[in-house]
Tab-separated table of C-alpha atoms in Angstrom:
chain	number	residue	atom	x	y	z
A	211	LEU	CA	-16.980	-16.139	8.567
A	212	THR	CA	-13.892	-13.919	8.378
A	213	LEU	CA	-12.078	-12.341	5.440
A	214	LEU	CA	-8.495	-11.110	5.734
A	215	ILE	CA	-7.077	-8.953	2.931
A	216	ASP	CA	-3.472	-7.845	2.699
A	217	ILE	CA	-3.583	-5.097	0.088
A	218	GLY	CA	-0.298	-4.598	-1.725
A	219	THR	CA	1.516	-5.462	-4.906
A	220	ASN	CA	0.448	-9.058	-4.284
A	221	GLY	CA	-2.986	-9.110	-2.709
A	222	GLU	CA	-3.038	-11.967	-0.197
A	223	ILE	CA	-6.540	-13.051	0.824
A	224	VAL	CA	-7.715	-15.535	3.444
A	225	LEU	CA	-11.326	-16.646	3.861
A	226	GLY	CA	-12.592	-18.966	6.588
A	227	ASN	CA	-13.379	-19.556	10.248
A	228	ASN	CA	-12.067	-21.745	13.093
A	229	GLU	CA	-12.938	-24.894	11.130
A	230	TRP	CA	-11.528	-24.195	7.655
A	231	MET	CA	-9.448	-21.636	5.748
A	232	MET	CA	-8.912	-20.940	2.053
A	233	THR	CA	-6.271	-18.606	0.729
A	234	CYS	CA	-5.192	-17.112	-2.594
A	235	SER	CA	-2.817	-14.524	-3.966
A	236	CYS	CA	-3.806	-12.124	-6.706
A	237	SER	CA	-1.339	-9.857	-8.477
A	238	ALA	CA	-2.779	-6.393	-7.980
A	239	GLY	CA	0.387	-4.596	-9.060
A	240	PRO	CA	2.101	-1.652	-7.381
A	241	ALA	CA	-0.392	1.069	-8.403
A	242	PHE	CA	-1.751	1.657	-4.869
A	243	GLU	CA	1.827	2.016	-3.611
A	244	GLY	CA	2.421	4.786	-6.122
A	245	SER	CA	4.353	2.893	-8.783
A	246	GLY	CA	3.196	3.153	-12.412
A	247	ILE	CA	1.158	6.269	-11.575
A	248	LYS	CA	2.523	9.533	-13.013
A	249	TRP	CA	2.378	11.423	-9.744
A	250	GLY	CA	2.040	8.427	-7.408
A	251	MET	CA	4.282	8.118	-4.407
A	252	ARG	CA	4.563	6.278	-1.139
A	253	ALA	CA	2.963	7.590	2.035
A	254	MET	CA	5.699	10.060	3.001
A	255	ASP	CA	6.009	13.812	3.656
A	256	GLY	CA	4.373	15.813	0.884
A	257	ALA	CA	2.040	13.022	-0.311
A	258	ILE	CA	-1.623	13.905	-0.736
A	259	ASP	CA	-3.387	11.351	1.443
A	260	TYR	CA	-6.867	12.878	1.634
A	261	LEU	CA	-8.926	15.026	-0.677
A	262	GLU	CA	-12.447	16.175	-1.528
A	263	ILE	CA	-13.748	17.591	-4.798
A	264	LYS	CA	-16.507	20.166	-5.003
A	265	LYS	CA	-18.030	21.192	-8.345
A	266	ILE	CA	-19.103	24.783	-8.852
A	267	LYS	CA	-20.993	26.249	-11.830
A	268	LYS	CA	-19.648	29.524	-13.250
A	269	PRO	CA	-21.884	30.260	-16.265
A	270	LEU	CA	-20.325	33.630	-17.045
A	271	SER	CA	-16.766	32.472	-16.664
A	272	ARG	CA	-14.307	31.163	-19.252
A	273	TYR	CA	-14.597	27.821	-17.498
A	274	SER	CA	-18.208	27.029	-16.667
A	275	ASP	CA	-17.449	23.693	-14.957
A	276	GLU	CA	-14.933	24.324	-12.209
A	277	TYR	CA	-13.769	22.238	-9.307
A	278	ILE	CA	-12.429	23.126	-5.880
A	279	ILE	CA	-10.142	20.482	-4.410
A	280	ASN	CA	-9.488	20.420	-0.668
A	281	TYR	CA	-6.626	18.124	0.225
A	282	ASN	CA	-4.326	17.187	3.070
A	283	THR	CA	-0.699	16.196	2.759
A	284	ILE	CA	1.418	14.116	5.070
A	285	GLY	CA	3.564	16.504	7.165
A	286	ASP	CA	1.374	19.462	6.066
A	287	LEU	CA	3.866	20.270	3.319
A	288	LEU	CA	3.276	21.471	-0.244
A	289	PRO	CA	2.033	18.500	-2.305
A	290	LEU	CA	4.680	16.455	-4.135
A	291	GLY	CA	2.420	13.635	-5.343
A	292	ILE	CA	-0.402	11.337	-4.314
A	293	CYS	CA	-0.130	8.187	-2.146
A	294	GLY	CA	-2.380	5.134	-2.234
A	295	SER	CA	-5.089	6.346	0.148
A	296	GLY	CA	-5.279	9.662	-1.743
A	297	LEU	CA	-5.539	7.831	-5.079
A	298	ILE	CA	-8.515	5.784	-3.829
A	299	GLN	CA	-10.314	8.933	-2.677
A	300	LEU	CA	-9.419	10.735	-5.896
A	301	ILE	CA	-10.979	8.038	-8.083
A	302	SER	CA	-14.010	7.908	-5.790
A	303	GLU	CA	-14.513	11.689	-5.833
A	304	MET	CA	-13.911	12.047	-9.586
A	305	ASN	CA	-16.605	9.484	-10.237
A	306	ARG	CA	-19.023	11.003	-7.705
A	307	VAL	CA	-18.926	14.467	-9.253
A	308	GLY	CA	-18.988	13.208	-12.880
A	309	ILE	CA	-15.407	13.827	-13.990
A	310	ILE	CA	-15.009	10.127	-14.888
A	311	ASP	CA	-17.560	7.494	-15.819
A	312	ARG	CA	-17.695	3.935	-14.457
A	313	SER	CA	-15.007	2.782	-16.933
A	314	GLY	CA	-12.597	5.475	-15.764
A	315	LYS	CA	-12.908	7.633	-18.861
A	316	ILE	CA	-12.551	11.374	-18.305
A	317	ASN	CA	-15.466	13.504	-19.509
A	318	GLU	CA	-13.926	15.496	-22.385
A	319	SER	CA	-17.008	17.725	-22.683
A	320	LEU	CA	-16.361	19.391	-19.285
A	321	ASN	CA	-15.378	23.051	-19.617
A	322	SER	CA	-12.862	23.141	-16.775
A	323	SER	CA	-9.324	24.429	-16.321
A	324	ARG	CA	-8.521	21.088	-14.635
A	325	VAL	CA	-9.630	18.851	-17.560
A	326	ARG	CA	-7.343	18.884	-20.548
A	327	LYS	CA	-5.677	16.798	-23.232
A	328	SER	CA	-1.941	16.225	-23.168
A	329	GLU	CA	0.573	14.094	-25.087
A	330	ASP	CA	-0.403	11.230	-22.759
A	331	GLY	CA	-4.134	11.662	-23.384
A	332	MET	CA	-6.798	13.147	-21.163
A	333	GLU	CA	-5.769	14.238	-17.681
A	334	PHE	CA	-7.170	15.997	-14.602
A	335	VAL	CA	-5.174	18.551	-12.607
A	336	VAL	CA	-5.162	17.811	-8.896
A	337	ALA	CA	-2.786	20.561	-7.784
A	338	PHE	CA	-1.604	23.401	-9.997
A	339	THR	CA	2.052	24.464	-10.024
A	340	LYS	CA	1.447	27.569	-7.892
A	341	GLU	CA	0.144	25.449	-5.005
A	342	ASN	CA	2.594	22.544	-4.983
A	343	GLY	CA	6.323	21.944	-4.573
A	344	CYS	CA	7.021	20.352	-7.950
A	345	ASN	CA	7.257	23.317	-10.354
A	346	GLN	CA	4.670	21.637	-12.567
A	347	ASP	CA	1.020	20.582	-12.288
A	348	ILE	CA	0.222	17.385	-10.390
A	349	VAL	CA	-2.208	15.440	-12.576
A	350	ILE	CA	-3.899	12.068	-12.861
A	351	THR	CA	-4.175	10.653	-16.363
A	352	GLU	CA	-6.649	8.237	-17.899
A	353	ALA	CA	-3.856	5.701	-18.042
A	354	ASP	CA	-3.268	6.107	-14.305
A	355	ILE	CA	-6.963	5.600	-13.635
A	356	LYS	CA	-7.052	2.417	-15.720
A	357	ASN	CA	-4.059	1.053	-13.785
A	358	LEU	CA	-5.794	1.740	-10.493
A	359	LEU	CA	-9.024	0.152	-11.678
A	360	ARG	CA	-7.126	-2.982	-12.746
A	361	ALA	CA	-5.458	-3.132	-9.310
A	362	LYS	CA	-8.695	-2.855	-7.386
A	363	ALA	CA	-10.369	-5.343	-9.760
A	364	ALA	CA	-7.728	-7.987	-9.001
A	365	ILE	CA	-8.463	-7.742	-5.219
A	366	PHE	CA	-12.215	-7.841	-5.573
A	367	ALA	CA	-12.094	-10.634	-8.183
A	368	GLY	CA	-9.967	-12.726	-5.831
A	369	ILE	CA	-12.511	-12.339	-3.068
A	370	ARG	CA	-15.458	-13.204	-5.357
A	371	THR	CA	-13.638	-16.215	-6.856
A	372	MET	CA	-12.915	-17.719	-3.417
A	373	LEU	CA	-16.460	-17.105	-2.216
A	374	SER	CA	-17.830	-18.795	-5.328
A	375	GLU	CA	-15.531	-21.791	-4.792
A	376	VAL	CA	-17.069	-22.474	-1.360
A	377	MET	CA	-20.590	-21.522	-2.504
A	378	LEU	CA	-20.847	-18.502	-0.211
A	379	ASP	CA	-21.982	-14.924	-0.787
A	380	ILE	CA	-20.485	-11.596	0.153
A	381	LYS	CA	-23.321	-10.991	2.626
A	382	ASP	CA	-22.229	-14.155	4.504
A	383	ILE	CA	-18.980	-12.434	5.618
A	384	GLU	CA	-19.219	-11.385	9.260
A	385	ARG	CA	-15.812	-9.808	9.811
A	386	VAL	CA	-13.094	-8.279	7.597
A	387	TYR	CA	-9.482	-7.645	8.577
A	388	ILE	CA	-7.460	-5.167	6.436
A	389	ALA	CA	-3.706	-5.843	6.631
A	390	GLY	CA	-0.636	-4.237	5.086
A	391	GLY	CA	1.283	-1.060	5.802
A	392	PHE	CA	-0.761	0.754	3.182
A	393	GLY	CA	-4.049	-0.878	4.168
A	394	ARG	CA	-4.447	0.940	7.442
A	395	PHE	CA	-4.720	4.307	5.659
A	396	ILE	CA	-7.558	3.267	3.367
A	397	ASN	CA	-10.873	5.059	3.743
A	398	ILE	CA	-13.309	2.138	3.823
A	399	GLY	CA	-16.209	4.154	2.369
A	400	ASP	CA	-14.218	5.234	-0.678
A	401	ALA	CA	-12.732	1.762	-1.147
A	402	ILE	CA	-16.275	0.348	-1.261
A	403	ARG	CA	-17.417	3.113	-3.596
A	404	ILE	CA	-14.796	2.259	-6.224
A	405	GLY	CA	-15.344	-1.494	-5.838
A	406	LEU	CA	-12.086	-2.407	-4.098
A	407	LEU	CA	-13.771	-3.794	-0.956
A	408	PRO	CA	-17.083	-5.608	-0.523
A	409	ASP	CA	-20.195	-3.545	0.218
A	410	LEU	CA	-20.529	-4.511	3.879
A	411	PRO	CA	-21.233	-2.459	7.056
A	412	GLN	CA	-18.129	-0.431	7.841
A	413	ASP	CA	-18.219	-1.479	11.518
A	414	ILE	CA	-17.225	-5.051	10.608
A	415	TYR	CA	-13.919	-3.795	9.089
A	416	THR	CA	-10.813	-3.749	11.306
A	417	TYR	CA	-7.331	-2.460	10.475
A	418	ILE	CA	-4.523	-4.681	11.775
A	419	GLY	CA	-1.515	-2.909	10.222
A	420	ASN	CA	1.533	-4.641	8.834
A	421	SER	CA	0.577	-8.163	9.879
A	422	SER	CA	3.604	-9.853	8.234
A	423	ILE	CA	6.092	-7.896	10.339
A	424	GLN	CA	3.984	-8.359	13.499
A	425	GLY	CA	3.732	-12.093	12.818
A	426	ALA	CA	7.460	-12.449	12.158
A	427	MET	CA	8.253	-10.697	15.443
A	428	ILE	CA	5.846	-12.893	17.410
A	429	VAL	CA	7.172	-16.191	16.093
A	430	LEU	CA	10.754	-15.080	16.696
A	431	LEU	CA	9.920	-14.465	20.321
A	432	SER	CA	7.640	-17.434	21.004
A	433	GLN	CA	8.163	-21.151	20.204
A	434	GLU	CA	4.454	-21.698	20.940
A	435	ALA	CA	3.487	-19.018	18.407
A	436	LEU	CA	5.801	-20.594	15.823
A	437	LEU	CA	4.119	-23.963	16.230
A	438	GLU	CA	0.683	-22.336	16.023
A	439	ALA	CA	1.749	-20.537	12.818
A	440	ASP	CA	2.827	-23.861	11.301
A	441	GLU	CA	-0.504	-25.426	12.290
A	442	ILE	CA	-2.447	-22.562	10.711
A	443	ALA	CA	-0.416	-22.723	7.479
A	444	ASN	CA	-0.881	-26.491	7.216
A	445	SER	CA	-4.639	-26.157	7.697
A	446	MET	CA	-5.056	-23.720	4.795
A	447	THR	CA	-6.255	-24.728	1.346
A	448	TYR	CA	-4.470	-22.692	-1.352
A	449	MET	CA	-6.508	-21.732	-4.403
A	450	GLU	CA	-4.535	-21.175	-7.631
A	451	LEU	CA	-6.395	-18.401	-9.450
A	452	SER	CA	-4.571	-18.966	-12.761
A	453	ILE	CA	-6.280	-22.317	-13.238
A	454	GLY	CA	-9.564	-22.075	-15.140
A	455	ASN	CA	-11.446	-18.984	-16.225
A	456	ALA	CA	-13.309	-18.090	-13.011
A	457	PHE	CA	-10.865	-15.410	-11.818
A	458	MET	CA	-10.435	-13.813	-15.234
A	459	ASP	CA	-14.244	-13.643	-15.662
A	460	GLU	CA	-14.556	-11.946	-12.256
A	461	PHE	CA	-11.644	-9.630	-13.017
A	462	ILE	CA	-13.157	-8.376	-16.274
A	463	SER	CA	-16.450	-7.687	-14.506
A	464	SER	CA	-14.641	-5.774	-11.727
A	465	VAL	CA	-12.750	-3.271	-13.935
A	466	PHE	CA	-15.581	-0.756	-13.523
A	467	ILE	CA	-16.751	1.572	-10.780
A	468	PRO	CA	-17.878	-0.124	-8.674
A	469	HIS	CA	-18.619	-3.220	-10.774
A	470	THR	CA	-20.632	-4.334	-13.770
A	471	ASP	CA	-23.120	-6.015	-11.399
A	472	LEU	CA	-24.464	-3.091	-9.402
A	473	SER	CA	-26.523	-5.423	-7.222
A	474	LEU	CA	-23.234	-6.288	-5.439
A	475	PHE	CA	-23.170	-2.748	-4.069
A	476	PRO	CA	-26.680	-2.127	-2.833
A	477	SER	CA	-25.739	0.681	-0.418
A	478	LEU	CA	-24.422	2.896	-3.217
A	479	GLU	CA	-26.757	5.254	-4.981
A	480	VAL	CA	-25.392	4.601	-8.447
A	481	LYS	CA	-26.709	6.833	-11.196
A	482	GLN	CA	-27.461	5.387	-14.587
A	483	ASP	CA	-24.197	5.282	-16.513
A	484	VAL	CA	-23.905	7.574	-19.532
A	485	GLU	CA	-21.048	7.367	-21.985
A	486	PHE	CA	-19.161	10.632	-22.397
A	487	LYS	CA	-19.015	12.042	-25.871
A	488	THR	CA	-15.609	12.296	-27.454
A	489	GLY	CA	-14.681	15.037	-29.836
């Protein structure tokens, strides 16, 4: 049983084997491609594409809860923003060290120079002005985080809805292909941690790059491949997710890190969720 996921503004998903195939399209939105995120950008020079967060305690300092962020940018330039792969890792790391809870809410009680309230609400500073090329702090806001969680929820809800339709379980999937120009840069572990991808062994995941461009090139060069593509398309059963309540129910359950049903992510050591106090 194979799952193919093209992660983009429209998340195209195919589930099946050499006997049957089912497909659906779920509107994930452009968040993972940088749109709608305050400091989001495409994967280009200056984009933060990898980062780690380390918490340090400084009891005698003005800020007792401080964070060190180690990041990498494309082209090794000063950071100008954050691309999709960096955003996935950022959400994963912020949850791991306790900056955000499972709903994406920033912990207002943290005494850190990186956690603050602005006109747009709570935000977390990823790169201060002195270390970037923007002349202002690069931040991620609670609104950004909620947009990202909705995007990842749409993908995972699409997968779950299709599996439910054919009465199969996530653990029945034996192989996963990740397609899309952005998809090949995703860190699988972090994508699982935030609930974007199913909690399956990482060695069954394979990146196949921009499959639509590769497919278009192949069918332009081969009549046989064109006929095969037609045969594959005609053999697929399309599932319309807007019909009924199944997808919306799955979507609502998926707008958390990693999910409301923690049994779907058995490999993650998820701590008991505690709501952050607001003041």
